[in-house]
Amino acid sequence: MMFSLSGILCLALHLLPEVKSSMVKLHDNGYEGIVIAINPSVTEDEKLIQNIQKMVTEASTYLFHATKQRVYFRKVSILIPMTWKSKSEYLLPKQESYEQADVIVADPYLKYEDEPYTLQYGQCGEKGQYIHFTPNFLLTDNLAAYGPRGRVFLREWAHLRWGVFNEYNVNRPFYISRRNTIEATRCSTAITGRNVVFNDCQGGSCVTRPCRRDLQTGLYEAKCTFIPDKSQTTKDSIMFMQNLDSVTEFCTKKTHNTEAPNLHNKMCNHRSIWDVVQESEDFQNASPITAMKMPPHPAFSLLKSKQRVVCLVLDKSGSMRAEDRLIRLNQAAELYLIQVIERGSLVGMVVFDSIAKTKNNLTRIGDGNAYQNITGNLPQNASGGTSICSGLKEGFQVITSSNQTTSGSEIILLTDGEDKNISQCFEEVKQSGAIIHTIALGPKAAKELETLSNITGGLRFYANKDINGLIDAFSRISSRSGNISEQAIQLESKILNVKGKTWANGTVSVDSTIGRDTFFVVTWTIQKPQIILQDPKGKQYNTPEFKEHKLNIRSSRFHIPGIAETGTWTYSLLNKQAQPQLLSVTMTTRARNPSVLPIIAVAHMSRNTAQYPSPIIVYARVSQGFMPVLGVNVTATIETEDGYQITLELWDNGAGADTIKNDGIYSRYFMEYNGDGRYSLKVHVQARNHTARRSLRRQNKSLYIPGYVVNGEIVLNPPRPEVKEDLAEAQLEDFSRLTSGGSFTVSGAPPAGNNAPLFPPSKITDLEAEVQGDHVHLSWTAPGSTLDKGKAANYIIRISKCFQDLQHDFDNAAVVNTSGLTPKEAGSKETFVFNPELFKVENDTNFYIAIQANNEANLTSEVSNIPPAIRFFVPQDSSIPALGISAISLAIWGLVMILSAALPAAAAVSGVKTRSPPPPRLSLRPLRGNNSCGGGAGAASRRLPPPTAPRAPRPGSVAAPPPPR
């Protein structure tokens, strides 16, 4: 049977919470807990705080009216960096941190990149990660180009909170509509304007001319720009141009432009912005406030970050004797104290079994022998029961006894034991304001452990039998202040099962953004191996230069002097024992200098919990500053409680689980469940053969408006600074990064081997169609048999002159014979050529194509995106003038426009006026061919014969549906 589970899949993805920890709550129609954090590198400026407050206050009013009097901003916290001077009005934060902020204020990596944007890579309706404003945007008058800052904030809030997308497309600014008119990609189509090409721009003066048709595509030439009229009457849409005075609403089902080739239509299946917003959890219990005409002003709290305070709370109960857990705890904790924790941090330590005991009060890391004083007190004997609450309370005592507050302090809690009484201290933990990171060691750690992380905004990890799981967890717990240059970066973490009397070899890349404070660490299970470490210039470091801890915790480290050499480091380890043993290799470093931001990798799952059979998504973000890094190999390793490992190659191809191609977000569906319990995630990033590059491409940034049409003349805004191509698309050297993505919990899953295909192939979202001669050339990325894994069984391609037929009645559209088309492996590039005999491919013929994929279980994917296929020919002497957007026709022949240019330079903010003579009177006529659609009624009455019916079309041709009954 033909059966699609896409609706169930979408529901499952939508209902479960995202992994990003946000403190925002909607209470009585007002948003509370919003955190706006300023990066420590931003220069202190009181005006910055004032402008943030003004922006949010303006946005609250816009938000209230745009949501039809449903929601507004009530309570907002502004997190001041520790680098700014203290003031009496600044309060201490609790769980608020830069790392978990909803809005961040930070300088861009390149000084020209000031457009506001939201980091958003989830599916339709899923929350984004954060909004990014630059100080320059907040301190400079950008009114002409972006509109009031309050409107910009509202637009970005819609991205962040409700998971909607842009209604413009800088890569496809125009499209040919079903009425055979060229339209600007926008919503709604009621927004009017002119289409021009800017020529000969010198200083503040430009000459414009009308846009010409491209002879290949039928669209306007590449340099054509849509300039909106300054005066509009339409109220929508905020997600297209929030800067127009009349625009105060989102597109609704009535006004939505389903044809526009924008990201919102692609991601949200052509639904309107307002339809998606109304489905969010915020609007389920938020009725309009009819009695309130204007919302109250938001209340602001100014919070100032403090120095980092961390207390280790470590389990030493009797179960820690098993599987060398106590040894592994010591190895990982020592690495954290020496290599990971930032200099100047205050660190204390508590150990617990049935009772808790303070081993170290808060000690400043970097002062004298602080490392030795703490590591010397790591627990050496395991005995007793497990009382997690006792450990936490003792940790709070360590913090407060050193004249520090638990608010904003961090506790790293590691335990392997069960504790039925852990819930008794949940409320005390919540009231403390502390952030609790939890590490579950082994499968029997208390099942409620992760609740402590969830209620405090902390990280959560699971480590199994080898040392690397613990090392990876500790390495990920870095400062939450936003000071990336001081954070430890993990380059390697590998476990090696080395046979007796055998060498094991490996390499690690050190790039030019890192190399300060670099450590190479080796651990073993039986006896210390012989170690050889060689830098890129051939200098060797040998076993005697590696230091061991006096407590004999089977770990040896070498601190590379100065700045580590850039290039490939090689290592060789000789297991001197006759029997095999496990050896581990870890390499950590920091940014080379504060002025050059390092390349980093951040990984996480789309949710912290998974209910079988719902799939979840693995995400890895690779970036330098705020710039995406492309062209790297990203591999995720997911490990279950019993040690079973699943390896996934993550893709940035814009297909399957990946939202946008080439945005530095590498993604993949995960559905290979192996029973219930905790699963851990680790991601390895490698750039090889000089294929990596950084990019300025960002789909969700606010649209820069070059100017407006005012009283028939184009008034230009100040030009946007252009970034040199070599800076924007710079090639990067080879590098490697490794990071933990924390843990997630699975329930309801069968044991390994009992997983049947439960999902259809993933939706094809990048189908492209091009007419060449009498044939249509299609290309797309292959989905899998199950979502984005494996190989589909077959494809179903259909064609229609009506967009709506394919969107709403796909099964009854004309079918293309694909018997000669064999699906490739997921992620591969597919191509197919066919002759649409049903439709005579004449000049100006416009029709639409869509595709579905089937798997062996006869499960069918959602209908793909629906691109038009157009054959177009224009005589070489023809051109099309700039017209009001609603009056553009594709059948204007032989018109020549003559432009004049003597234009005065404009002032900085008021812009430049460009003049062109009024267009001559035009006689418009429709295109040849009839592309009118009669809606869904006629299409619904058609019935398609089965593909095996007699007189089937040839492969690559189109079968006509039977006549109506």
Tab-separated table of N, CA and C in Angstrom, residues 741-875:
chain	number	residue	atom	x	y	z
A	741	GLY	N	29.191	16.017	22.380
A	741	GLY	CA	27.861	16.590	22.218
A	741	GLY	C	26.939	16.261	23.368
A	742	GLY	N	27.512	15.793	24.485
A	742	GLY	CA	26.693	15.465	25.642
A	742	GLY	C	25.976	14.145	25.481
A	743	SER	N	24.909	13.975	26.247
A	743	SER	CA	24.167	12.714	26.230
A	743	SER	C	22.692	12.971	25.999
A	744	PHE	N	21.983	11.940	25.565
A	744	PHE	CA	20.539	11.999	25.448
A	744	PHE	C	19.977	10.652	25.907
A	745	THR	N	18.702	10.633	26.226
A	745	THR	CA	18.071	9.444	26.796
A	745	THR	C	17.010	8.906	25.855
A	746	VAL	N	17.028	7.591	25.666
A	746	VAL	CA	16.090	6.920	24.756
A	746	VAL	C	15.157	6.026	25.573
A	747	SER	N	13.891	6.004	25.219
A	747	SER	CA	12.931	5.116	25.877
A	747	SER	C	12.045	4.450	24.829
A	748	GLY	N	11.579	3.250	25.133
A	748	GLY	CA	10.668	2.522	24.265
A	748	GLY	C	11.308	1.829	23.093
A	749	ALA	N	12.651	1.754	23.052
A	749	ALA	CA	13.339	1.172	21.893
A	749	ALA	C	13.519	-0.328	22.064
A	750	PRO	N	13.364	-1.104	20.988
A	750	PRO	CA	13.616	-2.545	21.066
A	750	PRO	C	15.111	-2.819	21.100
A	751	PRO	N	15.515	-4.036	21.447
A	751	PRO	CA	16.939	-4.380	21.413
A	751	PRO	C	17.491	-4.284	20.001
A	752	ALA	N	18.805	-4.305	19.900
A	752	ALA	CA	19.463	-4.210	18.600
A	752	ALA	C	19.014	-5.336	17.691
A	753	GLY	N	18.899	-5.035	16.399
A	753	GLY	CA	18.533	-6.041	15.418
A	753	GLY	C	17.046	-6.155	15.186
A	754	ASN	N	16.216	-5.492	16.037
A	754	ASN	CA	14.764	-5.575	15.883
A	754	ASN	C	14.171	-4.324	15.258
A	755	ASN	N	15.040	-3.496	14.652
A	755	ASN	CA	14.573	-2.246	14.076
A	755	ASN	C	14.171	-2.451	12.616
A	756	ALA	N	12.893	-2.435	12.324
A	756	ALA	CA	12.407	-2.502	10.945
A	756	ALA	C	12.338	-1.083	10.383
A	757	PRO	N	12.374	-0.919	9.052
A	757	PRO	CA	12.227	0.421	8.470
A	757	PRO	C	10.878	1.025	8.863
A	758	LEU	N	10.908	2.114	9.576
A	758	LEU	CA	9.689	2.711	10.092
A	758	LEU	C	9.370	4.033	9.426
A	759	PHE	N	10.309	4.574	8.654
A	759	PHE	CA	10.121	5.888	8.089
A	759	PHE	C	10.331	5.883	6.590
A	760	PRO	N	9.643	6.767	5.902
A	760	PRO	CA	9.837	6.880	4.456
A	760	PRO	C	11.138	7.595	4.147
A	761	PRO	N	11.516	7.658	2.881
A	761	PRO	CA	12.657	8.499	2.507
A	761	PRO	C	12.394	9.951	2.902
A	762	SER	N	13.458	10.692	3.147
A	762	SER	CA	13.294	12.099	3.498
A	762	SER	C	12.814	12.898	2.294
A	763	LYS	N	12.190	14.014	2.552
A	763	LYS	CA	11.654	14.866	1.497
A	763	LYS	C	12.790	15.457	0.654
A	764	ILE	N	12.637	15.435	-0.647
A	764	ILE	CA	13.591	16.085	-1.550
A	764	ILE	C	13.270	17.573	-1.565
A	765	THR	N	14.247	18.393	-1.234
A	765	THR	CA	14.001	19.833	-1.109
A	765	THR	C	14.800	20.674	-2.084
A	766	ASP	N	15.626	20.039	-2.912
A	766	ASP	CA	16.478	20.823	-3.817
A	766	ASP	C	16.291	20.432	-5.281
A	767	LEU	N	15.075	19.986	-5.640
A	767	LEU	CA	14.799	19.626	-7.028
A	767	LEU	C	14.916	20.864	-7.912
A	768	GLU	N	15.668	20.746	-9.010
A	768	GLU	CA	15.813	21.820	-9.982
A	768	GLU	C	15.437	21.298	-11.354
A	769	ALA	N	14.809	22.161	-12.141
A	769	ALA	CA	14.353	21.774	-13.481
A	769	ALA	C	14.802	22.824	-14.487
A	770	GLU	N	15.280	22.345	-15.628
A	770	GLU	CA	15.729	23.248	-16.683
A	770	GLU	C	15.344	22.648	-18.033
A	771	VAL	N	14.751	23.473	-18.894
A	771	VAL	CA	14.380	23.035	-20.233
A	771	VAL	C	15.532	23.300	-21.186
A	772	GLN	N	15.955	22.261	-21.865
A	772	GLN	CA	16.988	22.367	-22.889
A	772	GLN	C	16.456	21.732	-24.166
A	773	GLY	N	16.146	22.576	-25.131
A	773	GLY	CA	15.538	22.071	-26.348
A	773	GLY	C	14.159	21.523	-26.062
A	774	ASP	N	13.930	20.277	-26.458
A	774	ASP	CA	12.635	19.644	-26.227
A	774	ASP	C	12.613	18.780	-24.975
A	775	HIS	N	13.670	18.841	-24.169
A	775	HIS	CA	13.770	17.975	-22.999
A	775	HIS	C	13.876	18.787	-21.710
A	776	VAL	N	13.464	18.142	-20.636
A	776	VAL	CA	13.575	18.732	-19.303
A	776	VAL	C	14.681	18.006	-18.546
A	777	HIS	N	15.629	18.769	-18.002
A	777	HIS	CA	16.735	18.214	-17.237
A	777	HIS	C	16.461	18.457	-15.751
A	778	LEU	N	16.405	17.379	-14.973
A	778	LEU	CA	16.163	17.466	-13.533
A	778	LEU	C	17.435	17.106	-12.767
A	779	SER	N	17.590	17.708	-11.596
A	779	SER	CA	18.679	17.328	-10.688
A	779	SER	C	18.202	17.491	-9.254
A	780	TRP	N	18.687	16.629	-8.361
A	780	TRP	CA	18.317	16.689	-6.946
A	780	TRP	C	19.283	15.834	-6.144
A	781	THR	N	19.231	15.962	-4.829
A	781	THR	CA	20.041	15.130	-3.940
A	781	THR	C	19.242	13.903	-3.535
A	782	ALA	N	19.844	12.742	-3.670
A	782	ALA	CA	19.143	11.491	-3.396
A	782	ALA	C	18.807	11.369	-1.910
A	783	PRO	N	17.556	11.037	-1.571
A	783	PRO	CA	17.221	10.697	-0.182
A	783	PRO	C	17.616	9.247	0.082
A	784	GLY	N	17.332	8.764	1.266
A	784	GLY	CA	17.643	7.373	1.585
A	784	GLY	C	16.423	6.489	1.493
A	785	SER	N	16.617	5.238	1.871
A	785	SER	CA	15.484	4.334	2.002
A	785	SER	C	14.684	4.698	3.244
A	786	THR	N	15.403	4.979	4.330
A	786	THR	CA	14.797	5.451	5.570
A	786	THR	C	15.374	6.820	5.882
A	787	LEU	N	14.594	7.859	5.658
A	787	LEU	CA	15.049	9.248	5.805
A	787	LEU	C	16.280	9.474	4.937
A	788	ASP	N	17.452	9.764	5.551
A	788	ASP	CA	18.637	10.052	4.743
A	788	ASP	C	19.685	8.942	4.819
A	789	LYS	N	19.231	7.723	5.041
A	789	LYS	CA	20.149	6.580	5.095
A	789	LYS	C	19.730	5.527	4.079
A	790	GLY	N	20.719	4.947	3.405
A	790	GLY	CA	20.440	3.874	2.464
A	790	GLY	C	20.114	4.394	1.080
A	791	LYS	N	19.247	3.652	0.395
A	791	LYS	CA	18.940	3.942	-1.007
A	791	LYS	C	17.451	3.725	-1.239
A	792	ALA	N	16.785	4.725	-1.831
A	792	ALA	CA	15.358	4.586	-2.127
A	792	ALA	C	15.143	3.480	-3.152
A	793	ALA	N	13.923	2.943	-3.189
A	793	ALA	CA	13.602	1.877	-4.139
A	793	ALA	C	13.268	2.433	-5.516
A	794	ASN	N	12.518	3.539	-5.561
A	794	ASN	CA	12.161	4.139	-6.845
A	794	ASN	C	11.683	5.565	-6.630
A	795	TYR	N	11.563	6.287	-7.747
A	795	TYR	CA	11.083	7.666	-7.725
A	795	TYR	C	9.766	7.768	-8.485
A	796	ILE	N	8.925	8.700	-8.046
A	796	ILE	CA	7.690	9.035	-8.738
A	796	ILE	C	7.778	10.506	-9.129
A	797	ILE	N	7.807	10.778	-10.422
A	797	ILE	CA	7.906	12.154	-10.911
A	797	ILE	C	6.608	12.503	-11.627
A	798	ARG	N	6.050	13.635	-11.286
A	798	ARG	CA	4.807	14.072	-11.924
A	798	ARG	C	4.947	15.510	-12.415
A	799	ILE	N	4.107	15.861	-13.369
A	799	ILE	CA	4.214	17.146	-14.048
A	799	ILE	C	2.829	17.734	-14.243
A	800	SER	N	2.728	19.062	-14.136
A	800	SER	CA	1.438	19.723	-14.308
A	800	SER	C	1.666	21.183	-14.670
A	801	LYS	N	0.702	21.766	-15.377
A	801	LYS	CA	0.749	23.198	-15.624
A	801	LYS	C	0.276	23.993	-14.421
A	802	CYS	N	-0.238	23.311	-13.414
A	802	CYS	CA	-0.770	23.982	-12.233
A	802	CYS	C	0.051	23.631	-10.989
A	803	PHE	N	0.590	24.633	-10.363
A	803	PHE	CA	1.354	24.443	-9.132
A	803	PHE	C	0.512	23.752	-8.069
A	804	GLN	N	-0.749	24.194	-7.943
A	804	GLN	CA	-1.604	23.643	-6.884
A	804	GLN	C	-1.899	22.166	-7.089
A	805	ASP	N	-1.939	21.713	-8.348
A	805	ASP	CA	-2.212	20.295	-8.593
A	805	ASP	C	-1.150	19.422	-7.952
A	806	LEU	N	0.097	19.836	-8.090
A	806	LEU	CA	1.188	19.042	-7.518
A	806	LEU	C	1.249	19.194	-6.003
A	807	GLN	N	0.915	20.366	-5.521
A	807	GLN	CA	0.993	20.610	-4.077
A	807	GLN	C	-0.116	19.888	-3.316
A	808	HIS	N	-1.336	19.918	-3.854
A	808	HIS	CA	-2.489	19.405	-3.114
A	808	HIS	C	-3.064	18.108	-3.688
A	809	ASP	N	-2.692	17.764	-4.924
A	809	ASP	CA	-3.304	16.589	-5.550
A	809	ASP	C	-2.249	15.862	-6.391
A	810	PHE	N	-1.116	15.604	-5.783
A	810	PHE	CA	0.028	15.040	-6.498
A	810	PHE	C	-0.320	13.733	-7.203
A	811	ASP	N	-1.067	12.862	-6.564
A	811	ASP	CA	-1.325	11.529	-7.104
A	811	ASP	C	-2.134	11.545	-8.394
A	812	ASN	N	-2.790	12.654	-8.690
A	812	ASN	CA	-3.623	12.709	-9.888
A	812	ASN	C	-3.016	13.541	-11.006
A	813	ALA	N	-1.770	13.979	-10.845
A	813	ALA	CA	-1.090	14.702	-11.921
A	813	ALA	C	-0.465	13.704	-12.889
A	814	ALA	N	-0.092	14.186	-14.075
A	814	ALA	CA	0.506	13.318	-15.091
A	814	ALA	C	1.835	12.774	-14.595
A	815	VAL	N	2.080	11.486	-14.870
A	815	VAL	CA	3.264	10.820	-14.352
A	815	VAL	C	4.323	10.713	-15.442
A	816	VAL	N	5.595	10.871	-15.036
A	816	VAL	CA	6.735	10.690	-15.926
A	816	VAL	C	7.248	9.265	-15.750
A	817	ASN	N	7.511	8.572	-16.843
A	817	ASN	CA	8.010	7.207	-16.770
A	817	ASN	C	9.457	7.225	-16.274
A	818	THR	N	9.694	6.620	-15.111
A	818	THR	CA	11.035	6.589	-14.509
A	818	THR	C	11.575	5.167	-14.428
A	819	SER	N	11.094	4.273	-15.290
A	819	SER	CA	11.529	2.879	-15.203
A	819	SER	C	13.028	2.733	-15.442
A	820	GLY	N	13.616	3.677	-16.138
A	820	GLY	CA	15.061	3.604	-16.366
A	820	GLY	C	15.875	4.354	-15.335
A	821	LEU	N	15.237	4.846	-14.289
A	821	LEU	CA	15.930	5.642	-13.267
A	821	LEU	C	16.127	4.797	-12.010
A	822	THR	N	17.369	4.486	-11.674
A	822	THR	CA	17.689	3.703	-10.485
A	822	THR	C	18.235	4.625	-9.400
A	823	PRO	N	17.598	4.699	-8.245
A	823	PRO	CA	18.060	5.612	-7.196
A	823	PRO	C	19.481	5.300	-6.734
A	824	LYS	N	20.203	6.356	-6.403
A	824	LYS	CA	21.559	6.229	-5.880
A	824	LYS	C	21.537	6.280	-4.350
A	825	GLU	N	22.712	6.092	-3.765
A	825	GLU	CA	22.866	6.148	-2.313
A	825	GLU	C	22.520	7.542	-1.812
A	826	ALA	N	21.956	7.605	-0.611
A	826	ALA	CA	21.574	8.889	-0.019
A	826	ALA	C	22.749	9.860	-0.032
A	827	GLY	N	22.451	11.110	-0.362
A	827	GLY	CA	23.474	12.144	-0.414
A	827	GLY	C	24.110	12.313	-1.777
A	828	SER	N	23.848	11.380	-2.702
A	828	SER	CA	24.420	11.466	-4.044
A	828	SER	C	23.628	12.459	-4.896
A	829	LYS	N	24.256	12.942	-5.964
A	829	LYS	CA	23.581	13.837	-6.889
A	829	LYS	C	22.864	13.020	-7.952
A	830	GLU	N	21.559	13.235	-8.088
A	830	GLU	CA	20.758	12.547	-9.082
A	830	GLU	C	20.480	13.480	-10.267
A	831	THR	N	20.450	12.921	-11.482
A	831	THR	CA	20.051	13.661	-12.678
A	831	THR	C	19.117	12.789	-13.504
A	832	PHE	N	18.216	13.433	-14.230
A	832	PHE	CA	17.261	12.702	-15.065
A	832	PHE	C	16.784	13.636	-16.169
A	833	VAL	N	16.679	13.103	-17.371
A	833	VAL	CA	16.240	13.871	-18.532
A	833	VAL	C	15.024	13.175	-19.133
A	834	PHE	N	13.986	13.948	-19.465
A	834	PHE	CA	12.813	13.352	-20.088
A	834	PHE	C	12.197	14.329	-21.093
A	835	ASN	N	11.354	13.785	-21.950
A	835	ASN	CA	10.664	14.558	-22.963
A	835	ASN	C	9.201	14.702	-22.558
A	836	PRO	N	8.754	15.907	-22.209
A	836	PRO	CA	7.357	16.090	-21.764
A	836	PRO	C	6.407	16.123	-22.953
A	837	GLU	N	6.162	14.953	-23.559
A	837	GLU	CA	5.345	14.887	-24.770
A	837	GLU	C	3.917	15.365	-24.532
A	838	LEU	N	3.439	15.204	-23.310
A	838	LEU	CA	2.071	15.636	-23.010
A	838	LEU	C	1.915	17.139	-23.208
A	839	PHE	N	2.979	17.882	-22.885
A	839	PHE	CA	2.942	19.336	-23.005
A	839	PHE	C	3.842	19.733	-24.168
A	840	LYS	N	3.295	20.361	-25.163
A	840	LYS	CA	4.113	20.824	-26.276
A	840	LYS	C	5.052	21.914	-25.781
A	841	VAL	N	6.338	21.644	-25.870
A	841	VAL	CA	7.309	22.585	-25.322
A	841	VAL	C	7.528	23.699	-26.328
A	842	GLU	N	6.628	24.650	-26.304
A	842	GLU	CA	6.754	25.810	-27.163
A	842	GLU	C	7.406	26.939	-26.391
A	843	ASN	N	7.695	28.020	-27.115
A	843	ASN	CA	8.230	29.179	-26.426
A	843	ASN	C	7.253	29.650	-25.357
A	844	ASP	N	7.807	30.043	-24.217
A	844	ASP	CA	7.032	30.591	-23.101
A	844	ASP	C	6.113	29.564	-22.460
A	845	THR	N	6.425	28.264	-22.625
A	845	THR	CA	5.668	27.238	-21.929
A	845	THR	C	6.134	27.168	-20.475
A	846	ASN	N	5.192	27.133	-19.553
A	846	ASN	CA	5.497	27.155	-18.119
A	846	ASN	C	4.747	25.997	-17.466
A	847	PHE	N	5.499	25.061	-16.902
A	847	PHE	CA	4.853	23.975	-16.166
A	847	PHE	C	5.697	23.628	-14.951
A	848	TYR	N	5.164	22.767	-14.084
A	848	TYR	CA	5.777	22.480	-12.795
A	848	TYR	C	6.048	20.987	-12.657
A	849	ILE	N	7.052	20.667	-11.861
A	849	ILE	CA	7.471	19.273	-11.682
A	849	ILE	C	7.688	19.010	-10.197
A	850	ALA	N	7.340	17.822	-9.738
A	850	ALA	CA	7.577	17.419	-8.353
A	850	ALA	C	7.926	15.938	-8.322
A	851	ILE	N	8.500	15.507	-7.202
A	851	ILE	CA	8.997	14.133	-7.111
A	851	ILE	C	8.764	13.591	-5.703
A	852	GLN	N	8.489	12.290	-5.643
A	852	GLN	CA	8.449	11.560	-4.382
A	852	GLN	C	9.382	10.356	-4.496
A	853	ALA	N	9.832	9.859	-3.339
A	853	ALA	CA	10.660	8.650	-3.297
A	853	ALA	C	9.942	7.581	-2.500
A	854	ASN	N	10.082	6.337	-2.938
A	854	ASN	CA	9.495	5.170	-2.278
A	854	ASN	C	10.614	4.298	-1.716
A	855	ASN	N	10.322	3.535	-0.649
A	855	ASN	CA	11.290	2.544	-0.187
A	855	ASN	C	10.711	1.133	-0.312
A	856	GLU	N	11.476	0.137	0.122
A	856	GLU	CA	11.064	-1.263	-0.047
A	856	GLU	C	9.789	-1.590	0.707
A	857	ALA	N	9.524	-0.865	1.788
A	857	ALA	CA	8.302	-1.107	2.562
A	857	ALA	C	7.114	-0.335	1.998
A	858	ASN	N	7.310	0.273	0.827
A	858	ASN	CA	6.268	1.051	0.152
A	858	ASN	C	5.859	2.273	0.958
A	859	LEU	N	6.784	2.812	1.720
A	859	LEU	CA	6.559	4.079	2.406
A	859	LEU	C	7.042	5.191	1.488
A	860	THR	N	6.283	6.262	1.425
A	860	THR	CA	6.509	7.310	0.440
A	860	THR	C	6.871	8.623	1.111
A	861	SER	N	7.833	9.304	0.544
A	861	SER	CA	8.261	10.592	1.093
A	861	SER	C	7.203	11.653	0.849
A	862	GLU	N	7.373	12.796	1.495
A	862	GLU	CA	6.552	13.961	1.184
A	862	GLU	C	6.844	14.414	-0.242
A	863	VAL	N	5.911	15.161	-0.819
A	863	VAL	CA	6.135	15.750	-2.139
A	863	VAL	C	7.265	16.760	-2.034
A	864	SER	N	8.151	16.735	-3.008
A	864	SER	CA	9.326	17.607	-3.005
A	864	SER	C	8.934	19.070	-3.185
A	865	ASN	N	9.951	19.935	-3.187
A	865	ASN	CA	9.722	21.288	-3.664
A	865	ASN	C	9.269	21.223	-5.120
A	866	ILE	N	8.611	22.264	-5.597
A	866	ILE	CA	7.954	22.211	-6.907
A	866	ILE	C	8.518	23.311	-7.803
A	867	PRO	N	9.609	23.038	-8.494
A	867	PRO	CA	10.194	24.078	-9.349
A	867	PRO	C	9.450	24.200	-10.672
A	868	PRO	N	9.442	25.392	-11.284
A	868	PRO	CA	8.878	25.534	-12.619
A	868	PRO	C	9.897	25.118	-13.673
A	869	ALA	N	9.427	24.678	-14.801
A	869	ALA	CA	10.275	24.399	-15.955
A	869	ALA	C	9.770	25.278	-17.089
A	870	ILE	N	10.628	26.132	-17.614
A	870	ILE	CA	10.203	27.152	-18.558
A	870	ILE	C	11.109	27.122	-19.779
A	871	ARG	N	10.503	27.074	-20.946
A	871	ARG	CA	11.279	27.284	-22.164
A	871	ARG	C	11.013	28.705	-22.617
A	872	PHE	N	12.087	29.451	-22.822
A	872	PHE	CA	11.918	30.867	-23.094
A	872	PHE	C	12.842	31.285	-24.208
A	873	PHE	N	12.319	32.131	-25.104
A	873	PHE	CA	13.152	32.683	-26.166
A	873	PHE	C	12.717	34.121	-26.418
A	874	VAL	N	13.670	35.021	-26.496
A	874	VAL	CA	13.397	36.426	-26.770
A	874	VAL	C	14.286	36.871	-27.910
A	875	PRO	N	13.792	37.602	-28.881
A	875	PRO	CA	14.673	38.158	-29.909
A	875	PRO	C	15.776	38.976	-29.281
